[in-house]
mmCIF file of C-alpha atoms and ligand atoms in Angstrom:
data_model
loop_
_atom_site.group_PDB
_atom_site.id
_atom_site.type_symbol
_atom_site.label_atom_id
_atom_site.label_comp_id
_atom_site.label_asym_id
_atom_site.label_seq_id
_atom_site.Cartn_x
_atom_site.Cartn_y
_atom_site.Cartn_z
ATOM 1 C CA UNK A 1191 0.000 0.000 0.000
ATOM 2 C CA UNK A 1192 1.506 3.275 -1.268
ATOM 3 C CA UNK A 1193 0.960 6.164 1.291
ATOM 4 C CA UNK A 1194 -1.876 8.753 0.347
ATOM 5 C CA UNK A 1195 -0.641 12.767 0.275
ATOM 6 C CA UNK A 1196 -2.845 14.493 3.038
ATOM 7 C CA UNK A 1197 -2.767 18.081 3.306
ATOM 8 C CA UNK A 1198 -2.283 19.299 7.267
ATOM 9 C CA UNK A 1199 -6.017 21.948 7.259
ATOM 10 C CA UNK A 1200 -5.596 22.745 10.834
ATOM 11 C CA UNK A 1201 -3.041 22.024 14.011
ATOM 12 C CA UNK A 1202 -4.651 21.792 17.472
ATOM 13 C CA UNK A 1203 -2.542 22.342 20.576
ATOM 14 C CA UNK A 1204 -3.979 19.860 22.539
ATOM 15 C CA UNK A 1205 -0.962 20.574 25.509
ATOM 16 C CA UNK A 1206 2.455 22.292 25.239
ATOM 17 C CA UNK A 1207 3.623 18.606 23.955
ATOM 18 C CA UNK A 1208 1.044 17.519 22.366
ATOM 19 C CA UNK A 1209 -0.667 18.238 19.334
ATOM 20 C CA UNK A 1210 -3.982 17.110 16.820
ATOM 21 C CA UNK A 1211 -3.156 17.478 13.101
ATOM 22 C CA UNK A 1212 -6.631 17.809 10.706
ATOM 23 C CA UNK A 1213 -5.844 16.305 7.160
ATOM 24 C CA UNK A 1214 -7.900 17.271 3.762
ATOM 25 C CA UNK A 1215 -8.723 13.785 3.627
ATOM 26 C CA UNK A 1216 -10.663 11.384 5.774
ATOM 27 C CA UNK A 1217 -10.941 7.561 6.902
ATOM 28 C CA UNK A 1218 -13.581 5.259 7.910
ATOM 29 C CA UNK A 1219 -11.735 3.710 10.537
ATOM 30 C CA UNK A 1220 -12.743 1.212 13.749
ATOM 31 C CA UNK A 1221 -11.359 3.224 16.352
ATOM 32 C CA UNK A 1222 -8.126 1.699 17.519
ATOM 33 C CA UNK A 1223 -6.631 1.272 13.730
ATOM 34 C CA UNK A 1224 -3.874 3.580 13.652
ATOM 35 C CA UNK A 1225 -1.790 5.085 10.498
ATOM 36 C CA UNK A 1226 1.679 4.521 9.445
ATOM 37 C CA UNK A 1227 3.143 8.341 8.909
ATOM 38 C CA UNK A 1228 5.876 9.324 6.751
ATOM 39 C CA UNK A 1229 7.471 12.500 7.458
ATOM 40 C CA UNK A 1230 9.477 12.891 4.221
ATOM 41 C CA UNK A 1231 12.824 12.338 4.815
ATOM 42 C CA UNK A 1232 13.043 11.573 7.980
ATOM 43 C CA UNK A 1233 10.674 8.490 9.398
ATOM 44 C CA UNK A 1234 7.209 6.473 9.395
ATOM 45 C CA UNK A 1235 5.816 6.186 12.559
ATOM 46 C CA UNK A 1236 2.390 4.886 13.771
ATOM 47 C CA UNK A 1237 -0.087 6.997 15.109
ATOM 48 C CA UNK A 1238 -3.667 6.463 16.445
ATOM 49 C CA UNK A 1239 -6.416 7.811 14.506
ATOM 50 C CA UNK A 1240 -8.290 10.429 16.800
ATOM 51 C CA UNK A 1241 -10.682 11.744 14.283
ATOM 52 C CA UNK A 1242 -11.758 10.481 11.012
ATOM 53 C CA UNK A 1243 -9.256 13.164 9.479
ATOM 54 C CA UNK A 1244 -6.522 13.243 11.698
ATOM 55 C CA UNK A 1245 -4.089 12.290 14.781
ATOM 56 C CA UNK A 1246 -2.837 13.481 17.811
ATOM 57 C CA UNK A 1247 0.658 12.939 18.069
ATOM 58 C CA UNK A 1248 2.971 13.795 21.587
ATOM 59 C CA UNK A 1249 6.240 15.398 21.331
ATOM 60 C CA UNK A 1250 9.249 12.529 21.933
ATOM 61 C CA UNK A 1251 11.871 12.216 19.647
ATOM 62 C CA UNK A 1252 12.861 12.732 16.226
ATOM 63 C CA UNK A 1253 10.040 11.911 13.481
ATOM 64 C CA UNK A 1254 7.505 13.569 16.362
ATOM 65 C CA UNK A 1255 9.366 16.776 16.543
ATOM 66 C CA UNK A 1256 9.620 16.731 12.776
ATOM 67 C CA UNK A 1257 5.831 16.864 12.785
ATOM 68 C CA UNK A 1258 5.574 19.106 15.058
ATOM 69 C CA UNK A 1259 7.802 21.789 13.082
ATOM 70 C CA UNK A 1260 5.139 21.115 10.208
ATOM 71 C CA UNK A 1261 2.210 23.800 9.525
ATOM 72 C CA UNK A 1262 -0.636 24.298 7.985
ATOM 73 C CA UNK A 1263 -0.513 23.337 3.800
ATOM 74 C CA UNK A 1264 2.712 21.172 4.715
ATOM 75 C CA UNK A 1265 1.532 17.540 4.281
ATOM 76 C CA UNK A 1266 2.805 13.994 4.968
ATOM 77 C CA UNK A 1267 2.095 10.362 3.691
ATOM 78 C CA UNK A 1268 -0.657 8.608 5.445
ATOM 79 C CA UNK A 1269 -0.707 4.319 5.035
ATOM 80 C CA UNK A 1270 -4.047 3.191 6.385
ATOM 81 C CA UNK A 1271 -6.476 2.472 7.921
ATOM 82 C CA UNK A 1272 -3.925 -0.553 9.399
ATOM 83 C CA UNK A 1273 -4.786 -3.533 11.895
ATOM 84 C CA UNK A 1274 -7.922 -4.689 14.190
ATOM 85 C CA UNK A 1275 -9.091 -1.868 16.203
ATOM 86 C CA UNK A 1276 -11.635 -2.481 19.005
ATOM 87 C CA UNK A 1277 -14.960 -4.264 19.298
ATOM 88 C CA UNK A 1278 -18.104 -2.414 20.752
ATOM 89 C CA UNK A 1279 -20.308 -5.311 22.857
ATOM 90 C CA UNK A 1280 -22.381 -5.375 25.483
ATOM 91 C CA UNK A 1281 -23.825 -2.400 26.995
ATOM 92 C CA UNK A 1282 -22.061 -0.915 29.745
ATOM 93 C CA UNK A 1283 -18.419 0.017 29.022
ATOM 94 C CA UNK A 1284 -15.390 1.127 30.456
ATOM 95 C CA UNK A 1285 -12.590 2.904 28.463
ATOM 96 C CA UNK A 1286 -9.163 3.702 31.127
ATOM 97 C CA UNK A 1287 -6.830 5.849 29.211
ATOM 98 C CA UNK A 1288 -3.480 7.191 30.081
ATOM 99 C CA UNK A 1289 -1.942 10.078 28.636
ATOM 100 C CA UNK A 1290 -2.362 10.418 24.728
ATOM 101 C CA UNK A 1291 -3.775 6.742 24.796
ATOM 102 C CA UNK A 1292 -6.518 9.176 25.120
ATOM 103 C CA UNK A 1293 -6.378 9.619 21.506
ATOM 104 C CA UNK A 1294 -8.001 6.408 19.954
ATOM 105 C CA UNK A 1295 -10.224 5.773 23.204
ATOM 106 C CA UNK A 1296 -12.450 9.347 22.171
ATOM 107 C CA UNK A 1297 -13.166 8.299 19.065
ATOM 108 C CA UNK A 1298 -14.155 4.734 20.668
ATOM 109 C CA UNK A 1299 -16.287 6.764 22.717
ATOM 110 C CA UNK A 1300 -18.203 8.821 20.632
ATOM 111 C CA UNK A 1301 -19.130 5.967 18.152
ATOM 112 C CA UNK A 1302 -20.172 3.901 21.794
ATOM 113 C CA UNK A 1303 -22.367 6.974 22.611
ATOM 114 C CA UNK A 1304 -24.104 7.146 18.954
ATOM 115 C CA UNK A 1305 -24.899 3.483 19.474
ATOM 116 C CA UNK A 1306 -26.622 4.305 22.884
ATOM 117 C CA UNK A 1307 -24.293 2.080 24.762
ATOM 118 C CA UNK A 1308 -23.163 3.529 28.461
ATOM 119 C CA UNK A 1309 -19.692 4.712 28.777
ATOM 120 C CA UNK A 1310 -17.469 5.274 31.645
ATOM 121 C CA UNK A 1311 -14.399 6.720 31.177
ATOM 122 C CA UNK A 1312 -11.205 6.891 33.456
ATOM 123 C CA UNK A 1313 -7.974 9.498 32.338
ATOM 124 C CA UNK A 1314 -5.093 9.737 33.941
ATOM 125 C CA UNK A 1315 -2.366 11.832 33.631
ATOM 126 C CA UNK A 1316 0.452 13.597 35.055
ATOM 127 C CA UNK A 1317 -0.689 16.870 35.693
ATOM 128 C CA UNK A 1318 -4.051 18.425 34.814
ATOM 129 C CA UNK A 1319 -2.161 20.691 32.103
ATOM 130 C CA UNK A 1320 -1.841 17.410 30.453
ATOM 131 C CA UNK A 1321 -5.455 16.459 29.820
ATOM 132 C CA UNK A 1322 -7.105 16.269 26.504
ATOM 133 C CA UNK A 1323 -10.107 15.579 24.911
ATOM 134 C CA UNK A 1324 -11.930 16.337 28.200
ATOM 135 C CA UNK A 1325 -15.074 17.384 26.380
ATOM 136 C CA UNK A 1326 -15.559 14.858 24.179
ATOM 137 C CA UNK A 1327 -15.095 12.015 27.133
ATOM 138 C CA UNK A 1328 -17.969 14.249 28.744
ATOM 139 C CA UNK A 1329 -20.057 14.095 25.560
ATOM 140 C CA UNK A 1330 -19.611 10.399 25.392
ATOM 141 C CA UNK A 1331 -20.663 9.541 29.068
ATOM 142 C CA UNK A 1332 -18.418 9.888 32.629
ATOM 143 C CA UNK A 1333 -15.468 11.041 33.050
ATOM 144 C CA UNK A 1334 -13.466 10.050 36.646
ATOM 145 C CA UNK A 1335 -9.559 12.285 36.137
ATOM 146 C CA UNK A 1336 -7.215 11.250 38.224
ATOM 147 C CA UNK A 1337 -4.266 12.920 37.849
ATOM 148 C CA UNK A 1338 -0.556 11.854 39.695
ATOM 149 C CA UNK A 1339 -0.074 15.123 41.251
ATOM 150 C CA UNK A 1340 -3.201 15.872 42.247
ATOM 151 C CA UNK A 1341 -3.700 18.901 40.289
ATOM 152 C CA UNK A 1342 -7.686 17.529 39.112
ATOM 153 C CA UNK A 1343 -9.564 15.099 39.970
ATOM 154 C CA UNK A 1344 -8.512 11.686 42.147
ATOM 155 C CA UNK A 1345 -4.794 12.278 43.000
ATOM 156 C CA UNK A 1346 -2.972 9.131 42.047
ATOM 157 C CA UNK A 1347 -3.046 6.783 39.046
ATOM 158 C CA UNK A 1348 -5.201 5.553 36.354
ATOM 159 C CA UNK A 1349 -6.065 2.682 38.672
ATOM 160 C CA UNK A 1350 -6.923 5.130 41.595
ATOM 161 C CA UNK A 1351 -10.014 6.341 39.874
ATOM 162 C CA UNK A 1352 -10.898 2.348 39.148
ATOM 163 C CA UNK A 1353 -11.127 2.185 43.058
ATOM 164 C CA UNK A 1354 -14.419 4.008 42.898
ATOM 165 C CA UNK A 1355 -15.815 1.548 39.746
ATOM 166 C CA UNK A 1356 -17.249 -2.217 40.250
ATOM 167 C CA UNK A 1357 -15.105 -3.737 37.435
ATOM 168 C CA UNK A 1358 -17.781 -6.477 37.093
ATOM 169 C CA UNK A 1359 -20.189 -4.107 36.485
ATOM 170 C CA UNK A 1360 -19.180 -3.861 32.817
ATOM 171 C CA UNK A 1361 -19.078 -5.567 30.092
ATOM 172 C CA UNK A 1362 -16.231 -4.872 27.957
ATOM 173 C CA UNK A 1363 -13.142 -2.725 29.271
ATOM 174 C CA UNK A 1364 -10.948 -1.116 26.961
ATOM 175 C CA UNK A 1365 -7.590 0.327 27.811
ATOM 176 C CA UNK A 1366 -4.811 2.493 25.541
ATOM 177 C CA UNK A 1367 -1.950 4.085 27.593
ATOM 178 C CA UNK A 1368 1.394 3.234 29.096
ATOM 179 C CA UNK A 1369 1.861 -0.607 29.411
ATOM 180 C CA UNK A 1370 2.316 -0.583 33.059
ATOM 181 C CA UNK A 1371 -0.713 1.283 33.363
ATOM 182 C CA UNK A 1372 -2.309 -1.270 30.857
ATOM 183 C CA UNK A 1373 -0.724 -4.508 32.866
ATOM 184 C CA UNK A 1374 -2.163 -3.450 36.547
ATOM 185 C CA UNK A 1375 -5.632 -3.227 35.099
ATOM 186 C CA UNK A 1376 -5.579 -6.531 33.861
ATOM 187 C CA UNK A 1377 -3.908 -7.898 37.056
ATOM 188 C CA UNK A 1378 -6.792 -6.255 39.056
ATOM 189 C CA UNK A 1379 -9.120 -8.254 36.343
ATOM 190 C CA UNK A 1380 -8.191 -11.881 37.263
ATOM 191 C CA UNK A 1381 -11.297 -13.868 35.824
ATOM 192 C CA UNK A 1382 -12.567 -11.349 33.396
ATOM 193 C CA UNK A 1383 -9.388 -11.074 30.965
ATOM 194 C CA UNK A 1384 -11.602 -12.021 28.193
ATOM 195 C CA UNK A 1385 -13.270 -9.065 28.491
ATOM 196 C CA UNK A 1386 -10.587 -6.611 28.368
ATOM 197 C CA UNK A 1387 -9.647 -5.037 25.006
ATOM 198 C CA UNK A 1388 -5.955 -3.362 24.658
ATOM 199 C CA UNK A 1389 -4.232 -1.305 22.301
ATOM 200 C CA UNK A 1390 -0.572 -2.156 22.325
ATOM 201 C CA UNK A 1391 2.380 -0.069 21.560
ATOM 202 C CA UNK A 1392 5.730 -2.175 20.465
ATOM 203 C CA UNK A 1393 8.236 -0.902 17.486
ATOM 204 C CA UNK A 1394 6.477 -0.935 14.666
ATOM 205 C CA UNK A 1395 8.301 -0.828 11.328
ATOM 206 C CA UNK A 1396 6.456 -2.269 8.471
ATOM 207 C CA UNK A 1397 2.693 -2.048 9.313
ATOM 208 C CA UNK A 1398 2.029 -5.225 7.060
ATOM 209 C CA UNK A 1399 3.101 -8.184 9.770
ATOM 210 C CA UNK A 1400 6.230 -9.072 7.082
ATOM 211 C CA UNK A 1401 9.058 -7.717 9.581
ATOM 212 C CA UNK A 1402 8.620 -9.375 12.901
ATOM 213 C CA UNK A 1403 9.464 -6.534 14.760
ATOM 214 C CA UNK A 1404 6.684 -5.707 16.710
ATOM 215 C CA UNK A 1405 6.272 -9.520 17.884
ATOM 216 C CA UNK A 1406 5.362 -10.750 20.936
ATOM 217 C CA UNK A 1407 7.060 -13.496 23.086
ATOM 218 C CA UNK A 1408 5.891 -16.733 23.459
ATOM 219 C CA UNK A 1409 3.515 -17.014 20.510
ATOM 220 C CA UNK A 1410 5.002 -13.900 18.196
ATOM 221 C CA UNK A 1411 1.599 -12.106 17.920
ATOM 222 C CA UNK A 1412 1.739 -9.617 15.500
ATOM 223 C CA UNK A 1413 0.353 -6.210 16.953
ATOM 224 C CA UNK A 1414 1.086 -4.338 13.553
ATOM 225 C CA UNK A 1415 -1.438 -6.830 12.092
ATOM 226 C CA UNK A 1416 -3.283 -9.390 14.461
ATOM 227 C CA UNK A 1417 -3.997 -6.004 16.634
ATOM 228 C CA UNK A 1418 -2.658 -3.148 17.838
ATOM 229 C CA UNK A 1419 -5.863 -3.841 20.069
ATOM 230 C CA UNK A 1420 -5.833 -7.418 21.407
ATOM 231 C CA UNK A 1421 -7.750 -9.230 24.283
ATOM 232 C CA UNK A 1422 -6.188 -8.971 27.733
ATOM 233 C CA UNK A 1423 -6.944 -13.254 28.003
ATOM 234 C CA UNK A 1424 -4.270 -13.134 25.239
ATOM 235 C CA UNK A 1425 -1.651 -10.975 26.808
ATOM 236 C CA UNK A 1426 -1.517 -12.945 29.949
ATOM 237 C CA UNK A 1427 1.684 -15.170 30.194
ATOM 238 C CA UNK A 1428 3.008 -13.259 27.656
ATOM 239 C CA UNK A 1429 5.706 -10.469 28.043
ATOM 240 C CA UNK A 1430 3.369 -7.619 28.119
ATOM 241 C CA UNK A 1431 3.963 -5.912 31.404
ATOM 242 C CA UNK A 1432 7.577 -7.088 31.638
ATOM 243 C CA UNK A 1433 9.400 -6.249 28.770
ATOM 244 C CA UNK A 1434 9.697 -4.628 25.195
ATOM 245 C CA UNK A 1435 11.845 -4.830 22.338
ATOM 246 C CA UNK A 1436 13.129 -1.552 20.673
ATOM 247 C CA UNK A 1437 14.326 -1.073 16.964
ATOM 248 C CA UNK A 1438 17.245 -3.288 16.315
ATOM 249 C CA UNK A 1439 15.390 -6.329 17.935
ATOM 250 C CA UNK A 1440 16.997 -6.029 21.658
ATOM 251 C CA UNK A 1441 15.459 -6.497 25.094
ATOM 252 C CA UNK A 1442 14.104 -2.741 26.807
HETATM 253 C C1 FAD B 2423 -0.272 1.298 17.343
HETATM 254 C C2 FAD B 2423 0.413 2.540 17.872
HETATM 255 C C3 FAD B 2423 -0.313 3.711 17.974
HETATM 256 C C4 FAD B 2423 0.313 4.859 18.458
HETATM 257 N N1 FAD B 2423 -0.440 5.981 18.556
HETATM 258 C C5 FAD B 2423 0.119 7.115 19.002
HETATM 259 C C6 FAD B 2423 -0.648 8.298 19.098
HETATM 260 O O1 FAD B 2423 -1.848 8.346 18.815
HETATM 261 N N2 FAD B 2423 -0.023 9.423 19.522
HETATM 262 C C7 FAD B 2423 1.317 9.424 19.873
HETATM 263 O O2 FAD B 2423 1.830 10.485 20.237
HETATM 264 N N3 FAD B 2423 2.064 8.301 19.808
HETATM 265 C C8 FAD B 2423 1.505 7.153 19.378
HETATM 266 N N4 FAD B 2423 2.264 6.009 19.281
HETATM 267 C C9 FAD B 2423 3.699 6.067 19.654
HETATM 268 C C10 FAD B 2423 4.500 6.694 18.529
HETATM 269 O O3 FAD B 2423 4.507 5.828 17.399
HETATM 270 C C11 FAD B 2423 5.953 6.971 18.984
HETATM 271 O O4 FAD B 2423 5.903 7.913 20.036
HETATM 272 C C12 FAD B 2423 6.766 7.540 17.844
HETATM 273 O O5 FAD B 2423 7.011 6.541 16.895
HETATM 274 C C13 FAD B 2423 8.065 8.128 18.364
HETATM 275 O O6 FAD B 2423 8.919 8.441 17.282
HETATM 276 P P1 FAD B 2423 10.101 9.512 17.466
HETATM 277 O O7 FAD B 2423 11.033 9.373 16.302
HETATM 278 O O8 FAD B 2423 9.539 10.867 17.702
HETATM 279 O O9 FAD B 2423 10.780 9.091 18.815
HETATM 280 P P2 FAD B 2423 12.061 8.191 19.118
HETATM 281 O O10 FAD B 2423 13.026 9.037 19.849
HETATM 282 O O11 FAD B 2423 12.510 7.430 17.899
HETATM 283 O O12 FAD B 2423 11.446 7.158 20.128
HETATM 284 C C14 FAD B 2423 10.732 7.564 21.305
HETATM 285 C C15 FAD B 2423 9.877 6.410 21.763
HETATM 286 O O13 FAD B 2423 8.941 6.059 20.720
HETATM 287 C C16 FAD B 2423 9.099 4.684 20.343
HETATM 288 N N5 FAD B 2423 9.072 4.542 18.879
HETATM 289 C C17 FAD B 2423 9.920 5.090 17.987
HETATM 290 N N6 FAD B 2423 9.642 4.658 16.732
HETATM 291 C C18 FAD B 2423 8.608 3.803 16.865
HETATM 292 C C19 FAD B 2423 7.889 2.991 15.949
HETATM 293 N N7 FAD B 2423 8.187 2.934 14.646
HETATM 294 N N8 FAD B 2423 6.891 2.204 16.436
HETATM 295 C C20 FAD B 2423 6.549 2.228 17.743
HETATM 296 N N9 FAD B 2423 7.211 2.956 18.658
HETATM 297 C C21 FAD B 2423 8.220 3.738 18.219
HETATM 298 C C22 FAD B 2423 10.478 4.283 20.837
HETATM 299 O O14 FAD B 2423 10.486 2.901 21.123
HETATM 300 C C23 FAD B 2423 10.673 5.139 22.065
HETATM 301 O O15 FAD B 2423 10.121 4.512 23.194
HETATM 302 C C24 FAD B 2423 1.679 4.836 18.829
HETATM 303 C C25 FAD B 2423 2.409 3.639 18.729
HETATM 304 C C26 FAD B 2423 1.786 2.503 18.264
HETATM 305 C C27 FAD B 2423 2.553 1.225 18.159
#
C-alpha cells in the first residue's frame, strides 16, 4: 500500500507537547486502527487515529518533533487504515486511558455513545495541564480524572479512579496508555481477561506483519497486524507488562 498525500487543514494544541493534526482527507476507521506516517525524509511512525481526518501525536523524539515543526498546507504520507481496532459489545463500558492513549479511546467513545451504549471513562495523567479531549469524554458519558499530582480530579493513578468503579459491572473494558498502566488493570481483572480489550504499543516498522518486529514473546503475535488492540486473556503469560523490544530487535 503506497501512502496517500494528506494536506495538514488545521493544528490543534492539545498541551504544550502535544498536538492534533486535521488532514484534507478522511478515513472510515474502527477506532483503535492507527496510520503509518511518513514525514518525508526523515521516518514512518504509527499513530492512532483520533478523528476520522486526523491524529494526535505527543512530542518525543525525532520523526515527532519533525511533525511538530510542520504547519498548515505542509503535508505527509498517510498508510491506512492498518490492523484490528476495538470491538463495541455489550452495553455498559469502560474505556481507562493514560496520557495520549486518550487519543483512539475518544473516538471509541463517541461511536459507543451514537450506538446508545453507556460509557465510563477513566484518564489519567500527570498533571491536569496534560489532559485532553476532556469534552468529548464528557459528551460520550463519565469522566473520573485522576491525575498523579493531584492537580484535578482523584490524585494518584489511572487505577486510583478504578477504586471508585465495580469492574464487574461492565461488560467490555478497553484500555490504551502506558503498558504498566495497561498490565495493573488486567492484574486487578483476574477472571474477566476475556473481556478486556488493549491497544498495544511495540516498534512498529512495516505495518504489514512481514518484519517481525513488533512480535510478541511466546507465541510472536503480531500487533502491527493481528492487533494493535488485542484481548487482555491473550496478553496474559506473555511479556506484556515485563518487557519490550526496541528497533534493532533487543530487550528494553
Ligand atoms: C499502534 C500505535 C499507535 C500509536 N499511537 C500514538 C498516538 O496516537 N499518539 C502518539 O503520540 N504516539 C503514538 N504512538 C507512539 C508513537 O509511534 C511513537 O511515540 C513515535 O514513533 C516516536 O517516534 P520519534 O522518532 O519521535 O521518537 P524516538 O526518539 O525514535 O522514540 C521515542 C519512543 O517512541 C518509540 N518509537 C519510535 N519509533 C517507533 C515505531 N516505529 N513504532 C513504535 N514505537 C516507536 C520508541 O520505542 C521510544 O520509546 C503509537 C504507537 C503505536 C505502536
Amino acid at each position: 500500500m503506497r501512502p496517500k498525500n494528506a494536506k495538514i487543514v488545521e493544528i490543534v494544541c492539545e498541551t504544550p507537547s502535544v498536538r492534533t493534526l486535521r488532514f484534507d482527507i478522511a478515513f472510515d476507521p474502527v477506532p483503535g486502527q492507527y496510520l503509518m506516517v511518513w514525514i518525508r525524509g526523515v521516518d514512518e511512525i504509527p499513530m492512532s487515529i483520533s478523528y476520522k481526518d486526523g491524529i494526535t501525536v505527543q512530542q518525543v523524539g525525532e520523526a515527532t518533533g519533525a511533525i511538530f515543526d510542520l504547519e498548515v498546507g505542509d503535508s505527509l504520507g498517510l498508510r491506512g487504515p492498518l490492523g484490528n481496532g476495538f470491538s463495541l459489545l455489550g452495553e455498559e463500558i469502560l474505556l481507562v486511558g493514560g496520557g495520549v492513549g486518550a487519543a483512539p479511546l475518544a473516538l471509541l467513545g463517541e461511536e459507543a455513545k451514537e450506538r446508545g451504549m453507556e460509557v465510563t471513562t477513566v484518564l489519567g495523567v500527570r498533571c491536569c495541564d496534560d489532559l485532553i479531549f476532556r469534552e468529548r469524554f464528557e459528551g460520550a458519558g463519565e469522566l473520573v480524572i485522576t491525575t498523579d499530582d493531584g492537580s484535578m480530579g482523584i490524585c494518584g493513578r489511572a487505577s486510583a479512579g478504578l477504586s471508585c468503579l465495580d469492574l464487574q459491572d461492565f461488560d467490555q473494558i478497553y484500555l490504551c496508555g502506558p503498558e504498566p498502566m495497561m498490565a495493573d488493570v488486567i492484574g486487578r481483572c483476574r477472571g474477566m481477561e476475556a473481556k478486556i480489550q488493549a491497544s498495544i504499543d511495540r516498534y512498529f516498522k512495516c505495518g504489514l506483519g512481514i518484519c517481525g518486529s513488533c512480535s510478541i514473546d511466546p507465541e510472536g503475535i503480531r500487533p502491527c497486524v493481528e492487533g494493535p488492540v488485542i484481548r487482555g486473556d491473550k496478553l496474559v503469560g506473555t511479556e506484556f507488562g515485563r518487557y519490550k523490544r526496541g528497533p534493532s530487535g533487543r530487550k528494553r
